[in-house]
Coordinates of C-alpha atoms in Angstrom, one line a residue:
X27 CA -24.4 10.0 -9.9
X28 CA -20.3 11.2 -9.8
X29 CA -18.2 8.3 -8.3
X30 CA -16.3 9.2 -5.1
X31 CA -12.6 9.1 -5.7
X32 CA -10.2 6.9 -4.2
X33 CA -6.3 7.5 -3.9
X34 CA -3.7 4.8 -2.8
X35 CA -0.3 3.6 -3.7
X36 CA 2.8 1.4 -3.0
X37 CA 6.4 2.0 -2.6
X38 CA 8.8 0.1 -5.0
X39 CA 10.9 -1.3 -2.2
X40 CA 11.5 -5.0 -2.8
X41 CA 8.8 -7.4 -4.3
X42 CA 4.8 -7.1 -3.3
X43 CA 4.2 -9.7 -0.8
X44 CA 0.9 -11.7 0.1
X45 CA 0.4 -9.1 2.9
X46 CA 0.3 -6.2 0.2
X47 CA -1.9 -8.0 -2.0
X48 CA -4.5 -9.8 0.5
X49 CA -4.2 -6.6 2.8
X50 CA -4.5 -3.9 0.1
X51 CA -4.3 -4.5 -3.2
X52 CA -7.1 -7.3 -3.6
X53 CA -9.5 -4.8 -1.8
X54 CA -8.5 -2.2 -4.2
X55 CA -9.4 -4.7 -7.2
X56 CA -12.8 -5.8 -5.5
X57 CA -14.1 -2.5 -4.9
X58 CA -12.8 -0.6 -7.8
X59 CA -16.0 -0.6 -10.1
X60 CA -17.6 1.6 -7.1
X61 CA -14.9 4.4 -7.2
X62 CA -12.9 6.7 -9.3
X63 CA -9.5 5.4 -8.7
X64 CA -5.9 6.9 -8.8
X65 CA -3.4 4.3 -8.0
X66 CA 0.4 5.4 -7.7
X67 CA 3.6 3.9 -7.5
X68 CA 5.0 6.1 -4.5
X69 CA 8.6 6.3 -5.7
X70 CA 9.3 9.5 -3.8
X71 CA 8.4 7.9 -0.6
X72 CA 10.9 5.1 -1.3
X73 CA 13.9 7.3 -0.7
X74 CA 12.9 8.2 2.9
X75 CA 15.3 5.3 3.9
X76 CA 18.5 4.1 2.3
X77 CA 17.7 2.7 -1.0
X78 CA 19.3 1.5 -4.3
X79 CA 19.5 3.8 -7.0
X80 CA 20.6 1.2 -9.6
X81 CA 17.1 -0.6 -9.1
X82 CA 14.5 2.0 -8.0
X83 CA 13.9 2.7 -11.9
X84 CA 13.1 -1.1 -12.4
X85 CA 11.3 -1.7 -9.0
X86 CA 8.9 1.2 -9.9
X87 CA 7.9 -0.6 -13.2
X88 CA 7.6 -3.5 -11.6
X89 CA 5.0 -2.4 -9.1
X90 CA 3.1 -0.8 -11.8
X91 CA 3.2 -4.3 -13.8
X92 CA 2.0 -6.1 -10.6
X93 CA -0.8 -3.7 -10.1
X94 CA -2.2 -4.7 -13.7
X95 CA -1.4 -8.4 -12.9
X96 CA -3.2 -8.4 -9.8
X97 CA -6.6 -7.2 -11.5
X98 CA -6.4 -3.3 -11.6
X99 CA -8.6 -2.5 -14.5
X100 CA -7.9 0.8 -16.5
X101 CA -11.7 1.1 -17.1
X102 CA -12.0 2.0 -13.8
X103 CA -8.6 3.0 -12.5
X104 CA -5.8 5.4 -13.3
X105 CA -2.3 3.8 -12.8
X106 CA 0.9 6.3 -12.6
X107 CA 4.1 7.1 -11.0
X108 CA 4.3 9.6 -8.1
X109 CA 7.6 11.4 -9.3
X110 CA 6.2 11.6 -12.9
X111 CA 3.9 14.2 -11.4
X112 CA 5.9 17.3 -10.3
X113 CA 3.0 18.7 -8.4
X114 CA 3.3 16.1 -5.5
X115 CA 6.8 17.8 -4.6
X116 CA 5.7 21.0 -5.1
X117 CA 2.6 20.9 -2.9
X118 CA 4.3 19.1 -0.2
X119 CA 6.7 22.0 0.2
X120 CA 3.9 24.3 0.4
X121 CA 2.1 22.0 3.1
X122 CA 5.2 21.9 5.1
X123 CA 5.3 25.5 5.7
X124 CA 2.0 25.4 7.5
X125 CA 2.4 22.2 9.3
X126 CA 3.8 22.5 12.9
X127 CA 6.8 20.5 13.6
X128 CA 5.5 18.8 16.7
X129 CA 2.5 17.4 14.6
X130 CA 5.2 15.4 12.8
X131 CA 7.1 14.4 15.7
X132 CA 4.3 12.8 17.4
X133 CA 3.7 10.4 14.5
X134 CA 4.2 6.7 16.0
X135 CA 5.7 5.3 12.6
X136 CA 8.1 8.2 12.6
X137 CA 9.1 7.3 15.9
X138 CA 9.3 3.6 15.3
X139 CA 11.5 4.0 11.9
X140 CA 13.9 6.6 13.5
X141 CA 14.9 4.1 16.2
X142 CA 16.1 1.7 13.6
X143 CA 17.8 4.7 11.6
X144 CA 19.8 6.0 14.7
X145 CA 21.9 9.0 13.6
X146 CA 21.2 8.4 9.7
X147 CA 17.4 9.3 10.0
X148 CA 16.9 11.9 7.3
X149 CA 14.5 14.7 7.3
X150 CA 12.3 13.0 4.7
X151 CA 11.3 10.3 7.2
X152 CA 9.9 12.9 9.2
X153 CA 8.4 14.9 6.5
X154 CA 6.9 12.0 4.6
X155 CA 3.4 12.3 6.1
X156 CA 3.1 15.7 4.8
X157 CA 4.1 14.3 1.2
X158 CA 1.5 11.7 1.9
X159 CA -1.0 14.5 2.7
X160 CA -0.1 16.2 -0.7
X161 CA -0.6 12.9 -2.6
X162 CA -4.2 12.6 -1.1
X163 CA -5.2 16.1 -1.4
X164 CA -4.0 16.8 -5.2
X165 CA -6.7 14.6 -6.3
X166 CA -9.3 15.8 -4.2
X167 CA -9.6 12.1 -2.8
X168 CA -12.8 11.3 -1.0
X169 CA -11.5 8.0 0.3
X170 CA -8.1 6.6 1.2
X171 CA -7.8 2.7 1.8
X172 CA -5.6 2.3 4.9
X173 CA -5.0 -0.2 7.6
X174 CA -5.4 0.6 11.2
X175 CA -1.6 1.6 11.3
X176 CA -1.9 4.3 9.0
X177 CA -5.0 6.0 10.3
X178 CA -2.9 8.5 12.1
X179 CA -1.5 9.6 8.6
X180 CA -5.3 10.4 7.4
X181 CA -6.0 12.3 10.6
X182 CA -2.9 14.3 10.2
X183 CA -4.0 15.1 6.6
X184 CA -7.4 16.3 7.6
X185 CA -5.8 18.5 10.3
X186 CA -3.7 19.9 7.7
X187 CA -6.8 20.8 5.5
X188 CA -8.3 22.4 8.4
X189 CA -5.6 24.7 9.3
X190 CA -4.9 25.5 5.5
X191 CA -8.4 26.4 4.8
X192 CA -8.9 28.3 7.9
X193 CA -5.9 30.4 7.4
X194 CA -6.1 31.0 3.7
X195 CA -9.6 29.9 2.6
X196 CA -11.1 33.2 3.1
X197 CA -14.5 31.1 3.9
X198 CA -14.0 28.9 0.8
X199 CA -13.0 25.4 0.8
X200 CA -9.7 25.3 -1.1
X201 CA -8.4 21.8 0.0
X202 CA -10.7 18.7 0.5
X203 CA -10.7 16.7 3.4
X204 CA -10.6 12.9 2.9
X205 CA -11.9 9.9 4.9
X206 CA -10.3 7.0 5.8
X207 CA -11.5 3.7 4.1
X208 CA -10.6 1.1 6.4
X209 CA -9.7 -2.3 5.1
X210 CA -11.8 -5.3 5.9
X211 CA -11.2 -7.0 9.2
X212 CA -9.4 -10.5 8.7
X213 CA -6.8 -9.5 5.8
X214 CA -4.2 -8.4 8.3
X215 CA -1.6 -10.7 7.1
X216 CA 1.3 -11.6 9.5
X217 CA 5.2 -12.9 9.0
X218 CA 5.5 -16.5 8.7
X219 CA 8.6 -16.5 11.2
X220 CA 6.7 -14.6 14.1
X221 CA 2.7 -14.5 14.1
X222 CA 2.6 -11.3 16.4
X223 CA 4.2 -9.1 13.5
X224 CA 2.9 -7.9 10.1
X225 CA 4.3 -9.4 6.9
X226 CA 6.7 -6.6 5.8
X227 CA 9.0 -6.1 2.7
X228 CA 11.5 -4.4 5.3
X229 CA 11.9 -7.8 7.4
X230 CA 15.4 -8.6 6.9
X231 CA 14.5 -12.4 6.4
X232 CA 13.1 -13.4 3.2
X233 CA 11.6 -16.6 5.0
X234 CA 9.3 -14.3 6.8
X235 CA 7.1 -13.4 3.6
X236 CA 5.8 -14.9 0.5
X237 CA 6.3 -12.8 -2.2
X238 CA 3.9 -12.8 -5.0
X239 CA 6.6 -13.6 -7.7
X240 CA 8.3 -16.2 -5.6
X241 CA 8.6 -19.3 -7.7
X242 CA 6.3 -22.9 -6.5
X243 CA 9.7 -24.4 -5.0
X244 CA 10.7 -21.1 -2.9
X245 CA 7.0 -21.0 -1.6
X246 CA 7.1 -24.8 -0.7
X247 CA 10.4 -24.0 1.0
X248 CA 9.0 -21.0 2.9
X249 CA 6.0 -22.6 4.1
X250 CA 7.9 -25.9 5.2
X251 CA 10.3 -23.6 7.2
X252 CA 7.6 -21.3 8.6
X253 CA 7.0 -21.1 12.6
X254 CA 4.4 -23.4 13.8
X255 CA 3.4 -24.7 17.4
X256 CA 3.4 -28.6 18.9
X257 CA -0.1 -28.6 19.0
X258 CA -2.7 -31.0 17.0
X259 CA -5.7 -29.4 15.7
X260 CA -5.9 -26.2 13.8
X261 CA -8.3 -23.4 15.2
X262 CA -8.5 -19.7 14.5
X263 CA -8.4 -16.8 17.2
X264 CA -6.4 -18.5 20.2
X265 CA -4.2 -15.6 21.3
X266 CA -1.6 -18.1 22.3
X267 CA -1.3 -19.6 18.7
X268 CA -0.7 -16.6 16.6
X269 CA 1.1 -18.6 13.9
X270 CA -1.6 -21.1 13.6
X271 CA -4.5 -18.0 13.4
X272 CA -2.1 -16.4 10.5
X273 CA -1.6 -19.5 8.6
X274 CA -5.1 -20.6 8.6
X275 CA -6.0 -16.9 7.5
X276 CA -3.8 -17.3 4.8
X277 CA -5.4 -20.6 3.6
X278 CA -9.0 -19.0 4.1
X279 CA -8.3 -15.9 1.9
X280 CA -6.3 -17.9 -1.0
X281 CA -8.9 -20.8 -1.1
X282 CA -12.1 -18.6 -1.2
X283 CA -13.7 -20.5 1.6
X284 CA -15.6 -19.0 4.6
X285 CA -14.0 -19.1 7.8
X286 CA -16.3 -21.6 9.0
X287 CA -15.5 -24.4 6.2
X288 CA -12.0 -23.9 7.0
X289 CA -12.3 -24.2 10.8
X290 CA -14.1 -27.4 10.1
X291 CA -11.9 -28.6 7.6
X292 CA -8.8 -28.1 9.5
X293 CA -9.9 -28.8 13.1
X294 CA -8.1 -32.3 12.9
X295 CA -5.2 -31.5 10.8
X296 CA -1.5 -31.6 12.0
X297 CA 1.0 -29.2 10.3
X298 CA 2.3 -32.2 8.2
X299 CA -0.9 -32.4 6.7
X300 CA -1.8 -28.7 6.7
X301 CA 1.2 -27.3 5.3
X302 CA 1.2 -29.2 2.0
X303 CA -2.4 -27.9 1.5
X304 CA -1.3 -24.3 2.3
X305 CA 1.5 -24.6 -0.5
X306 CA -0.7 -26.1 -3.0
X307 CA -3.2 -23.4 -2.3
X308 CA -0.7 -20.5 -2.7
X309 CA 1.0 -21.8 -5.5
X310 CA -2.3 -22.3 -7.3
X311 CA -3.7 -18.8 -6.4
X312 CA -0.4 -16.7 -7.2
X313 CA 0.0 -18.6 -10.9
X314 CA -2.4 -16.5 -12.9
X315 CA -1.0 -13.3 -11.3
X316 CA 2.5 -14.4 -12.1
X317 CA 1.6 -15.4 -15.6
X318 CA -0.1 -12.1 -16.3
X319 CA 2.9 -10.2 -14.7
X320 CA 5.3 -12.0 -17.1
X321 CA 3.4 -11.2 -20.0
X322 CA 3.0 -7.3 -19.1
X323 CA 6.7 -6.8 -18.2
X324 CA 8.0 -8.4 -21.3
X325 CA 5.8 -5.7 -23.2
X326 CA 7.6 -2.5 -22.3
X327 CA 5.7 -0.5 -24.7
X328 CA 2.4 -1.5 -23.2
X329 CA 3.3 -0.7 -19.7
X330 CA 5.1 2.6 -20.8
X331 CA 1.9 3.9 -22.5
X332 CA -0.2 3.0 -19.3
X333 CA 2.0 5.1 -17.2
X334 CA 2.4 7.6 -19.9
X335 CA -1.5 7.9 -19.9
X336 CA -1.8 7.6 -16.4
X337 CA 0.6 10.5 -15.8
X338 CA -1.3 12.7 -18.3
X339 CA -4.3 12.2 -16.5
X340 CA -3.2 12.5 -13.0
X341 CA -1.1 15.8 -13.7
X342 CA -4.7 17.3 -15.5
X343 CA -6.2 17.1 -11.8
X344 CA -3.2 17.6 -9.7
X345 CA -1.8 20.8 -11.4
X346 CA -5.5 22.2 -10.9
X347 CA -5.5 21.7 -7.4
X348 CA -1.9 23.0 -7.4
X349 CA -2.9 26.2 -8.9
X350 CA -5.8 26.8 -6.4
X351 CA -3.4 26.2 -3.5
X352 CA -0.9 28.9 -4.7
X353 CA -3.6 31.4 -5.5
X354 CA -4.8 31.1 -1.9
X355 CA -1.3 31.3 -0.6
X356 CA -0.9 34.5 -2.6
X357 CA 1.6 33.5 -5.0
X358 CA 2.1 35.8 -8.5
X359 CA 0.7 33.5 -11.2
X360 CA 0.4 36.0 -14.1
X361 CA 3.8 35.5 -15.7

C-alpha cells in the first residue's frame, strides 16, 4: 500500500528554537516512517519580510543541517531548498491569477503582520499563502502538519484547488486537495518572557526563547531570567499561571515523562528548585542535536549532496504537477 505524502517546511530566519522543535520537527521525526515525507527549507517565504541577504544562504544550510540533526531520516524523507525548485515560483504565479484578492486580505496572519510593518508591507506578505499553496500542491501532498494558527492556510489551499479544478479541470482532478495534520495537543511552546504568547523567532528579545544551538551557559541564563510567579508549588493548567504551565510542559516534553509524573514530582517545588532541574534537562536534551549538527555543518560536501539529491527528487515530482497545471490552463507546451 502506497504511503500518504506529507509536505512541510521552516523558514531560514534565525535559529530554530524549542517551539519549532517540540511543536513541529519532533512530530515529523516521530511519524516519518508512516509517510512519504518532503521537508523543505522555505527560503522564498523568508523574504516576505525584511531579511539580511548576507546571511540567507548560510541560514538556509543551517536549517537543513538541523533537520538532519533532529532526526529526519533520508530513508523516509526528502530534504530540499524551496528556491532550488523553480516550479514553486511558477505555480505560485499561475495560482495568483485565479485567486480572488479578498481571500488573501481576509487572512488573519497577514492582518497581524501587516500592522507591524506599516507602510513597508510588501505584496509578498499578502501573497505568501498562495506560494504556500503552490508548495503543497506541487507534491500532491495528502497531509500538511500545521498548528491551529496555520489551519486557515490549508483551508485557503483547498479553496484554490476547488476553484482551479472547477474552472479548468474539465471534469478531471488536476490539483489534489490536502488535509491538515494538526499537531498533537500539549506541544504548543510559549515564550519564556510571556507565557500567553507563542515562542517565536521574530520576538525581539532572545531571552524569550531557547534556541536549539544555544550553549549550556546561555540556556542556564535564559531559564534563570525567565518569567515566573511568586506561588510555591507547580501545577499544570491554571490559567492564572501561564508561565508555570509552559515551563512544566517544557520539562515534561524534554524529560520524556508523563504529565502525571511531572505533576507529582513538581507539586511541592519552588522555582529555586525547579529552574536548575529544567536547565539540566534542557542541556542534556539538546546536546545530541547540537553534536550532530556540528558534525553535519562541518561536512559541507555531505550537506550539499543531500540538498542536491533532494532537489532532483523534488523537481521531478513538482515539474509533473506544473506541466499538468499549464496544460489545463491552455499554455502552448510543444516548443
